[in-house]
GROMACS .gro file of C-alpha atoms in nm:
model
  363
    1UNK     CA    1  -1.654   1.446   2.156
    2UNK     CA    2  -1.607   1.432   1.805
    3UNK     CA    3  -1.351   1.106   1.707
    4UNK     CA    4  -1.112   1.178   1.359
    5UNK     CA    5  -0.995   0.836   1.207
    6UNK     CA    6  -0.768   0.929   0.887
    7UNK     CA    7  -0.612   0.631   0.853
    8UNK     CA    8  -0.732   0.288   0.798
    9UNK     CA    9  -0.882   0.120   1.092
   10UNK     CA   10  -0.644   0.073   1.402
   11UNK     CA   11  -0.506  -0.248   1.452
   12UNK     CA   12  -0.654  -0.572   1.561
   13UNK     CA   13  -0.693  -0.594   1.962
   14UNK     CA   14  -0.730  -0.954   2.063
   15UNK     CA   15  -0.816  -1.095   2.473
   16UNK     CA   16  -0.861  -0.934   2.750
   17UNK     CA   17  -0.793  -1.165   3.070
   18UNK     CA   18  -1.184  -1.162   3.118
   19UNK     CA   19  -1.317  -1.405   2.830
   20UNK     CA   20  -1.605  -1.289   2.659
   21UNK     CA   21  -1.692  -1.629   2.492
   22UNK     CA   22  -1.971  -1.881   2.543
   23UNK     CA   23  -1.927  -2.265   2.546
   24UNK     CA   24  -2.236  -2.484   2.410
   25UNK     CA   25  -2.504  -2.601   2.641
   26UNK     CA   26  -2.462  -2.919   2.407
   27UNK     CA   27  -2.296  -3.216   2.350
   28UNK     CA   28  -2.065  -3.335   2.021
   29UNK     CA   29  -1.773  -3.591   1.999
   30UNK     CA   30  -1.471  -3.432   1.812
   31UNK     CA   31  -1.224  -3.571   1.606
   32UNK     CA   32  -0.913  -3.502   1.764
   33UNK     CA   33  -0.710  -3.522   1.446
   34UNK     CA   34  -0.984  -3.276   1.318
   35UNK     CA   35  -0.881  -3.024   1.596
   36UNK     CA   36  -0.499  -3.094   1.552
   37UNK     CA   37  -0.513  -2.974   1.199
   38UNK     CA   38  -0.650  -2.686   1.274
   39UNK     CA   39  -0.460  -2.577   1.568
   40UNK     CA   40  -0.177  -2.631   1.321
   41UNK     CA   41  -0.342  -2.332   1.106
   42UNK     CA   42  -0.428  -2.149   1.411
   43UNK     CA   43  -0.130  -2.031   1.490
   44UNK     CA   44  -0.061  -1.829   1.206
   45UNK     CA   45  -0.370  -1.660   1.256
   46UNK     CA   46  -0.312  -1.378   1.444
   47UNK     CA   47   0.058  -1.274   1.343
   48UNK     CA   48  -0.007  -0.967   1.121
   49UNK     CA   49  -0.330  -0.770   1.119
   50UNK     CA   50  -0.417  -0.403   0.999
   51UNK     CA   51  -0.739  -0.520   0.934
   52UNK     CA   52  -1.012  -0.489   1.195
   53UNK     CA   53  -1.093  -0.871   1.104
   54UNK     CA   54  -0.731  -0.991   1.194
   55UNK     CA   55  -0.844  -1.355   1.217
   56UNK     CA   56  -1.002  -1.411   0.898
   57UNK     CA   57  -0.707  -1.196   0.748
   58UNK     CA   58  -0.542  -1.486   0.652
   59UNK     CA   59  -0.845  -1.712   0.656
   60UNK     CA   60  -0.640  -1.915   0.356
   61UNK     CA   61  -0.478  -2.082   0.634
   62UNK     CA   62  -0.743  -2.285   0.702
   63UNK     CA   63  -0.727  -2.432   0.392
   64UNK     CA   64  -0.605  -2.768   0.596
   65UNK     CA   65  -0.964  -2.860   0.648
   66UNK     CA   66  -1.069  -2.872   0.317
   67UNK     CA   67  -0.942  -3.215   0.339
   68UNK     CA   68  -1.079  -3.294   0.661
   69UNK     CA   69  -1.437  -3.154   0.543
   70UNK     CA   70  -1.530  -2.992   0.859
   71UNK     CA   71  -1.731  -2.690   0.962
   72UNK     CA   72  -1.583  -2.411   1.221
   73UNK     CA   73  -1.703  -2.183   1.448
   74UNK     CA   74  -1.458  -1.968   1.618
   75UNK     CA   75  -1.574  -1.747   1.963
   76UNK     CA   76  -1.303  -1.489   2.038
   77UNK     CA   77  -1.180  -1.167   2.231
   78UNK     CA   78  -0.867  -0.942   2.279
   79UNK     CA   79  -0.644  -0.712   2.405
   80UNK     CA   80  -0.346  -0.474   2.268
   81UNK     CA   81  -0.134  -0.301   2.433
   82UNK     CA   82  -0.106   0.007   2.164
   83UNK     CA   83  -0.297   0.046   1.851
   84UNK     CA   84  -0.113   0.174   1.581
   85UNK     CA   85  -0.160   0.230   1.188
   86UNK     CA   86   0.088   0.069   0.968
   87UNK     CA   87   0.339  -0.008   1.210
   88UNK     CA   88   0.330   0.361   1.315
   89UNK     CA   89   0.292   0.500   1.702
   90UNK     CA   90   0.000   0.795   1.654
   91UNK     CA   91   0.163   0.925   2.008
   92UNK     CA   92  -0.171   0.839   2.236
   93UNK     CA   93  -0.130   0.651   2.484
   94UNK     CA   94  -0.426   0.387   2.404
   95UNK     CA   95  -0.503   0.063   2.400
   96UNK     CA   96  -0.787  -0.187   2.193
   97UNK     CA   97  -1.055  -0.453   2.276
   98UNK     CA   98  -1.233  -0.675   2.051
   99UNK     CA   99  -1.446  -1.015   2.081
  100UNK     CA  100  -1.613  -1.130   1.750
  101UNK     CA  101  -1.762  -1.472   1.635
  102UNK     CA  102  -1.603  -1.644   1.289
  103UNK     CA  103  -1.728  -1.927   1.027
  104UNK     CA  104  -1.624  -2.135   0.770
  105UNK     CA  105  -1.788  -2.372   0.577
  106UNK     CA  106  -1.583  -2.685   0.424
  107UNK     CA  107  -1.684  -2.541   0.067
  108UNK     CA  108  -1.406  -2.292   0.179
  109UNK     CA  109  -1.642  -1.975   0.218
  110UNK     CA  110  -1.607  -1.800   0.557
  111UNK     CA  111  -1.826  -1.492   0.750
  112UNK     CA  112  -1.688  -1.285   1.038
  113UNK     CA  113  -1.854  -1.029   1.308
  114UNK     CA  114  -1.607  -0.830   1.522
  115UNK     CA  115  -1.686  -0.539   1.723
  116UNK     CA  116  -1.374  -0.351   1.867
  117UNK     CA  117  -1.355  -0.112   2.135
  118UNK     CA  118  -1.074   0.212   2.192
  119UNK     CA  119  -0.946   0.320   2.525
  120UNK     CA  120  -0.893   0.694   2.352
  121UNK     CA  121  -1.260   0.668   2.173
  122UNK     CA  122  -1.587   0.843   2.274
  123UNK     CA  123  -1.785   0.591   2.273
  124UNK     CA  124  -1.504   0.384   2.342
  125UNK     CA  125  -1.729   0.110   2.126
  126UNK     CA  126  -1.650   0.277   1.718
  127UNK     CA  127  -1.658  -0.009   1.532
  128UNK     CA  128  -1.853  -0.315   1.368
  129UNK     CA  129  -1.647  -0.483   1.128
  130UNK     CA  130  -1.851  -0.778   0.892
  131UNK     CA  131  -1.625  -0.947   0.694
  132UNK     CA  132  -1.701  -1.248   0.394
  133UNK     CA  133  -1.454  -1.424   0.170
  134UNK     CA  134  -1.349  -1.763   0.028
  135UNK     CA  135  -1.062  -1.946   0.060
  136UNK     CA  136  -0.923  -2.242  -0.207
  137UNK     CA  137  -0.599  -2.449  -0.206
  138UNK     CA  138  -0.433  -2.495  -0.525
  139UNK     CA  139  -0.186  -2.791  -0.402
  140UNK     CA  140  -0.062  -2.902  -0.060
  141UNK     CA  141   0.157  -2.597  -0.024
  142UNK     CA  142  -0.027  -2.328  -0.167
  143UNK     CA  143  -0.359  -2.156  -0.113
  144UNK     CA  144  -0.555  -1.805  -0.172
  145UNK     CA  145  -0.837  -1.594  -0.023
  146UNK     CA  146  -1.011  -1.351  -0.146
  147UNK     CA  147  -1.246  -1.127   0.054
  148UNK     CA  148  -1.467  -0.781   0.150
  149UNK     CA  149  -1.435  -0.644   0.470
  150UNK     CA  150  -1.728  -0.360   0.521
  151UNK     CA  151  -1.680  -0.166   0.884
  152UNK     CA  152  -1.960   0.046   1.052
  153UNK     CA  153  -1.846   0.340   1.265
  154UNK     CA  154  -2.005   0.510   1.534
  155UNK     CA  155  -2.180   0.768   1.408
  156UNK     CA  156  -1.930   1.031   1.653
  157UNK     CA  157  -1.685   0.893   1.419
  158UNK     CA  158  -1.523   1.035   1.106
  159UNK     CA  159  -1.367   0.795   0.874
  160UNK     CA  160  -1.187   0.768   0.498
  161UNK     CA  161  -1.224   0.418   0.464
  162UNK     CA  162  -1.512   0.210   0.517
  163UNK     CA  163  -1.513  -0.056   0.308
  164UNK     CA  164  -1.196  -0.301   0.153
  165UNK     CA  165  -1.096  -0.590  -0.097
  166UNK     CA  166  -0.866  -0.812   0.005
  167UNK     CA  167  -0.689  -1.085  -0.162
  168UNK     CA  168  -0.410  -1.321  -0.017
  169UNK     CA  169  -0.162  -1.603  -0.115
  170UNK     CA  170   0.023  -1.863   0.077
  171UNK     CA  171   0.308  -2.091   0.060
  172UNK     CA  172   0.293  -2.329   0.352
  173UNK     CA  173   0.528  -2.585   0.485
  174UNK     CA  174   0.556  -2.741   0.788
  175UNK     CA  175   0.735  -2.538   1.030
  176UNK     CA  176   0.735  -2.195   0.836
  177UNK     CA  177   0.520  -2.017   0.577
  178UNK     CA  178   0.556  -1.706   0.371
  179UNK     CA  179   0.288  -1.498   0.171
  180UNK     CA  180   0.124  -1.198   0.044
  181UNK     CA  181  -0.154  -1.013   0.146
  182UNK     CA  182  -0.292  -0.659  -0.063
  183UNK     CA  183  -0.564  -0.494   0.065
  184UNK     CA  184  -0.767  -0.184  -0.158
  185UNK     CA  185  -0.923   0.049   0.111
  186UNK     CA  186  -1.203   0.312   0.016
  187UNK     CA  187  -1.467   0.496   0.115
  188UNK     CA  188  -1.432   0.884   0.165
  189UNK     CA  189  -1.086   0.799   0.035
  190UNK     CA  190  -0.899   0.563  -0.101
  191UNK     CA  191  -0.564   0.354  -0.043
  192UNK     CA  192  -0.348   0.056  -0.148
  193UNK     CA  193  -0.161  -0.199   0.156
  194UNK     CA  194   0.014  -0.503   0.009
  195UNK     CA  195   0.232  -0.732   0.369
  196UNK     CA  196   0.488  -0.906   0.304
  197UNK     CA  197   0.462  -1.201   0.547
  198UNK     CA  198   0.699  -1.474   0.658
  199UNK     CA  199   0.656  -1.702   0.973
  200UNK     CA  200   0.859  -2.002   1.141
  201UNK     CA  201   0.689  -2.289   1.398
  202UNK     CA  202   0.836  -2.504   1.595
  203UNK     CA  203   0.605  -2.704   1.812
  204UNK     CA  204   0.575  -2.946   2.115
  205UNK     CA  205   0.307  -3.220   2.144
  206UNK     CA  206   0.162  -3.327   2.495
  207UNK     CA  207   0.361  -3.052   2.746
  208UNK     CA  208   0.256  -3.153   3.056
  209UNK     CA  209  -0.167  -3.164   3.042
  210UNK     CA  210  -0.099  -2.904   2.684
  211UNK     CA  211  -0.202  -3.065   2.411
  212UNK     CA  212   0.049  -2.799   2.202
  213UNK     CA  213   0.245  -2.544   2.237
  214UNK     CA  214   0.449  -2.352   1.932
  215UNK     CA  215   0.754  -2.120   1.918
  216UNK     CA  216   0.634  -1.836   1.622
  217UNK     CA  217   0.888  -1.598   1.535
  218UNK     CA  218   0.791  -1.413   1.231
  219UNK     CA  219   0.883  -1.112   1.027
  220UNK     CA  220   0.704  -0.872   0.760
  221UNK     CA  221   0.756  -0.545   0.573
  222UNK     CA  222   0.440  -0.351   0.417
  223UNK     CA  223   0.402  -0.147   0.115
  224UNK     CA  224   0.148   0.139   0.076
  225UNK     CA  225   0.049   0.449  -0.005
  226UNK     CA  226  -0.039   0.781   0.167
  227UNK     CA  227  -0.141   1.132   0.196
  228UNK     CA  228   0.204   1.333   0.226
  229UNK     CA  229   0.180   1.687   0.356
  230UNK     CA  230   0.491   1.912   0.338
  231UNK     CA  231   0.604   2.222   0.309
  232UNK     CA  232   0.776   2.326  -0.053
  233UNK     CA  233   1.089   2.576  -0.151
  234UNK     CA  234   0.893   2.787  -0.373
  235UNK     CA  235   1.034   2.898  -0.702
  236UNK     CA  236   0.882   3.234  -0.761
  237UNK     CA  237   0.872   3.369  -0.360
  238UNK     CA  238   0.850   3.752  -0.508
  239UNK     CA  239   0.585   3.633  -0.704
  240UNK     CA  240   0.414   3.428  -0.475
  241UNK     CA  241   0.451   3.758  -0.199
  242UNK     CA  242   0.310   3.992  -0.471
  243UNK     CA  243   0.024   3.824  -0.550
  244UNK     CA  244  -0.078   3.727  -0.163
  245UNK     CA  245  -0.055   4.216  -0.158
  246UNK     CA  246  -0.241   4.233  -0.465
  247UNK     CA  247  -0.565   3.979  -0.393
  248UNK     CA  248  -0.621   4.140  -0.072
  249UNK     CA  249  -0.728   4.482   0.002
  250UNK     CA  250  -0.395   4.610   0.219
  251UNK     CA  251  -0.212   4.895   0.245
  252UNK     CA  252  -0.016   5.008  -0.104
  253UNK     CA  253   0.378   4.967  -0.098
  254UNK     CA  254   0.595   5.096  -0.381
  255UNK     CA  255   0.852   4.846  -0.532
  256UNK     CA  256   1.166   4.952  -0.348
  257UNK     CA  257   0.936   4.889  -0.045
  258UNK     CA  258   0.774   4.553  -0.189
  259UNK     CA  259   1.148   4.450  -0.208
  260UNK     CA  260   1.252   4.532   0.098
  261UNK     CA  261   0.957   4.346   0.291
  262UNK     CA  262   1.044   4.020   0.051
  263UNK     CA  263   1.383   4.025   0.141
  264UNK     CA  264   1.277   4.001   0.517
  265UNK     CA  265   1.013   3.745   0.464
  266UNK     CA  266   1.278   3.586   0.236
  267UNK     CA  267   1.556   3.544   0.535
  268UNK     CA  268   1.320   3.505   0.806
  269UNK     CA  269   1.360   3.794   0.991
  270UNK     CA  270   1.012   3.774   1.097
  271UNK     CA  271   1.012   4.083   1.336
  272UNK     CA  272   1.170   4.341   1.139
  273UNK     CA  273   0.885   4.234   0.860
  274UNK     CA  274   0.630   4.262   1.089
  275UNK     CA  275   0.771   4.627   1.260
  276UNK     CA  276   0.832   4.762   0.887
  277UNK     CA  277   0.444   4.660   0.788
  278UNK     CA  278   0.326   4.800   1.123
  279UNK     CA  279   0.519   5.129   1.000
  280UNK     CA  280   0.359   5.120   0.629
  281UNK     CA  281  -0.033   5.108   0.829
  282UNK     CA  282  -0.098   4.771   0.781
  283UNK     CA  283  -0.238   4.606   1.137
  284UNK     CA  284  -0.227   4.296   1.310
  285UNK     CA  285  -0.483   4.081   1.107
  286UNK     CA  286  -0.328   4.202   0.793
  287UNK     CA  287   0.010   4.122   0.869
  288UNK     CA  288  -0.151   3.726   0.984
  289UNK     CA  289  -0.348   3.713   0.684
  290UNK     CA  290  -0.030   3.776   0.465
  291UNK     CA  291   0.165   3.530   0.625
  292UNK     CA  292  -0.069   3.305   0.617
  293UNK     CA  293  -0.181   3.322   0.258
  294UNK     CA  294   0.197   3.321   0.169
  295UNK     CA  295   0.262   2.979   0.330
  296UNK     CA  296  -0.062   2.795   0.221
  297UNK     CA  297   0.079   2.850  -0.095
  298UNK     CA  298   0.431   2.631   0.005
  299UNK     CA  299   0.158   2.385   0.136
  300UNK     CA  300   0.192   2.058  -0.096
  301UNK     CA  301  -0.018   1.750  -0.055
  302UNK     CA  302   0.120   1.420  -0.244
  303UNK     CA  303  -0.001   1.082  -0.190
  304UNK     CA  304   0.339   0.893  -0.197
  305UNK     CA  305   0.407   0.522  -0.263
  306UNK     CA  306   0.635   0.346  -0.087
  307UNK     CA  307   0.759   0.081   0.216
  308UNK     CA  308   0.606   0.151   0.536
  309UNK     CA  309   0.659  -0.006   0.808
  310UNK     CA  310   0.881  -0.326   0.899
  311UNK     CA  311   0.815  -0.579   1.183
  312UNK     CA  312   0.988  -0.825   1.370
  313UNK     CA  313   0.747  -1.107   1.614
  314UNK     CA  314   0.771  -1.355   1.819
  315UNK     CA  315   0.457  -1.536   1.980
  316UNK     CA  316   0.364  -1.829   2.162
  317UNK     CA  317   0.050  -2.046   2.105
  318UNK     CA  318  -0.090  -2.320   2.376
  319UNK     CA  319  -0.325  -2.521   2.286
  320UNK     CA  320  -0.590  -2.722   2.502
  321UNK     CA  321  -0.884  -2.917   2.379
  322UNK     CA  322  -1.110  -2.642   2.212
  323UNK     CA  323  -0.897  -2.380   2.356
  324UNK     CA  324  -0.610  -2.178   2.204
  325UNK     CA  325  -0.427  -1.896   2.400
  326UNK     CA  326  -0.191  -1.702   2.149
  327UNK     CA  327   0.065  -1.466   2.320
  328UNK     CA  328   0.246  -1.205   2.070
  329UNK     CA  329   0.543  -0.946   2.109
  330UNK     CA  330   0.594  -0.723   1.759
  331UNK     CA  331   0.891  -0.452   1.733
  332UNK     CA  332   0.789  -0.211   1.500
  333UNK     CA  333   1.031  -0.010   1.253
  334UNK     CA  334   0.806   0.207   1.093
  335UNK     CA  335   0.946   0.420   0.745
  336UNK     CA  336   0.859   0.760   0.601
  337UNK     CA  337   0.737   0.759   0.263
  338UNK     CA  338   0.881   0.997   0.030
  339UNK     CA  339   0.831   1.351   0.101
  340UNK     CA  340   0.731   1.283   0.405
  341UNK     CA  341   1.003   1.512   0.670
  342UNK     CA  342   0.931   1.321   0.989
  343UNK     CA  343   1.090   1.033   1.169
  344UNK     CA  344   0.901   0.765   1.270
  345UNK     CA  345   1.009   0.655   1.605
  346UNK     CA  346   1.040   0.273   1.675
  347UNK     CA  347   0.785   0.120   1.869
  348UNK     CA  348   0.632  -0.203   2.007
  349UNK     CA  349   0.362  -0.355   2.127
  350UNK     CA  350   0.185  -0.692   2.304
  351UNK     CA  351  -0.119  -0.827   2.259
  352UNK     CA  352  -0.343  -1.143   2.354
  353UNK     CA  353  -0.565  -1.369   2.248
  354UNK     CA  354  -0.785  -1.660   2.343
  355UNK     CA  355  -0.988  -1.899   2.129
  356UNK     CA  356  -1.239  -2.134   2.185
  357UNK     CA  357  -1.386  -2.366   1.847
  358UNK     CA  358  -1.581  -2.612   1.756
  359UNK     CA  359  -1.571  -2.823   1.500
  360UNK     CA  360  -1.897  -3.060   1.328
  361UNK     CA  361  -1.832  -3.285   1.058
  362UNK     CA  362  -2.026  -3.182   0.648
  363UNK     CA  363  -2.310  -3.435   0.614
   0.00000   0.00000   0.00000
């Protein structure tokens, strides 16, 4: 079975209830504050992500442990209810799996291997996504990233984008953040996402045996741009007709009769077009062929600019130890981009995530 992806890669699927992670064979003391810090960033983690490495998406997030000068390895896997692209329901019913394993060094550079998995897919295993970036804080509030993302498809699988740039920036308080995030996507193609992005926390200390647990409700609207198919009012329709009669080798009709078959293409009346051309000798492939040449013609293709897609979320993170379970709802309002005819209908979906990290200390 032969697998058509035209858009850029589905979105991120994080935990299914069976974890695929691995804990260390050995020992090493932590520093709780250490892990504390960067369960603070954690959370923000996995709110918006078009890009098959949703984690390190917003990677600037970690830029807390600059200060703290600490090495991270992150061991993951998911589950989504529905993929989508964009915010937008493709109408399958089909759902995502991914496990991966991420870095980052205190110098603030960062590496990521994902591998995701499609319900609808044949294989259902299509992609390996290796991702590498840097991240830098410019005060206590603000910080950017800057990465490349390159994905490797199952060969069963047709793609337009392979390979993407990605740069993001961050204003961070205490309980809420907002930011930017633009993506460039090409391969085959190419195509522009920029994410509007802005998240509130509020957060519990020591719930019961919980170390954390934080309220994350969230919003974001994205920009971007797209192949728009659709068909056109042509201009010159007796034109357009004559010239569809004239390149092809069909039956000769004299003006009054060129007129009348234009005026019943013109008004639709499909039937009484197709019983007068029957009458003039033409036959049944003719007759398909002209239609068909006459309405590639009022075929346009634009690639329109424009907002996309707008989100509402609300999540829940719990965090134990080395452990972080992240729980997400999103309600998707997805937008048609001009010239495009269809509505979007509104959708939603859930998805969730488990964590486990450790953290070593920069000699």
């Amino acid at each position: 079975m032969n697998n058509t992806i035209n858009r850029f890669p589905l979105r991120n699927a994080f935990f299914t209830g069976v974890l695929l992670v691995f804990i260390p064979l050995w020992a090493m003391s932590q520093d709780r504050s250490a892990l504390d810090s960067l369960y603070d960033e954690l959370d923000v983690l996995f709110e918006e992500a078009d890009l098959p490495i949703g984690l390190l998406e917003k990677a600037d997030s970690l830029m807390r442990l600059m200060d703290i000068q600490y090495h991270s390895l992150g061991m993951r896997a998911g589950y989504m209810s529905n993929v989508l692209t964009a915010g937008r329901d493709l109408g399958i019913d089909q759902h995502g799996f991914n496990t991966g394993l991420s870095y980052f060094h205190p110098s603030g550079m960062f590496a990521d291997f994902s591998g995701y998995w499609n319900s609808e897919y044949n294989p259902t295993y299509y992609l390996t996504n290796i991702g590498l970036g840097y991240w830098h804080n410019f005060s206590n509030y603000w910080t950017l990233s800057i990465g490349h993302d390159f994905m490797l498809y199952d060969k069963e699988i047709e793609f337009l984008f392979d390979k993407a740039a990605r740069a993001s920036v961050f204003y961070q308080r205490k309980n809420w953040e907002a930011g930017l995030d633009y993506r460039y996507l090409y391969g085959r193609e190419k195509a522009n996402r920029l994410v509007g992005i802005f998240n509130g926390r509020i957060s519990w200390k020591n719930v019961g045996f919980i170390d954390r647990v934080s309220i994350i409700p969230g919003a974001t609207v994205q920009w971007g741009n797209s192949d728009v198919i659709y068909y056109r009012q042509s201009e010159t329709p007796l034109q357009d007709l004559y010239k569809v009669l004239q390149e092809g080798s069909y039956p000769p009709l004299s003006d009054r009769e060129f007129l009348r078959l234009s005026y019943f293409i013109y008004q639709g009346y499909d039937l009484r077009a197709y019983q007068f051309l029957r009458e003039k000798g033409f036959t049944n492939n003719d007759i398909q062929n002209i239609y068909d040449d006459y309405e590639s013609n009022l075929i346009t293709t634009d690639n329109s600019y424009g907002i996309m897609n707008f989100a509402l979320n609300t999540a829940i993170s719990i965090s134990e130890k080395n452990w972080n379970l992240f729980i997400n709802y999103t309600y998707n309002f997805p937008q048609a981009l001009p010239g495009e005819t269809y509505e979007y209908p509104k959708n939603d979906y859930v998805s969730i995530s488990l964590m486990y990290t450790i953290l070593w200390p920069a000699k």
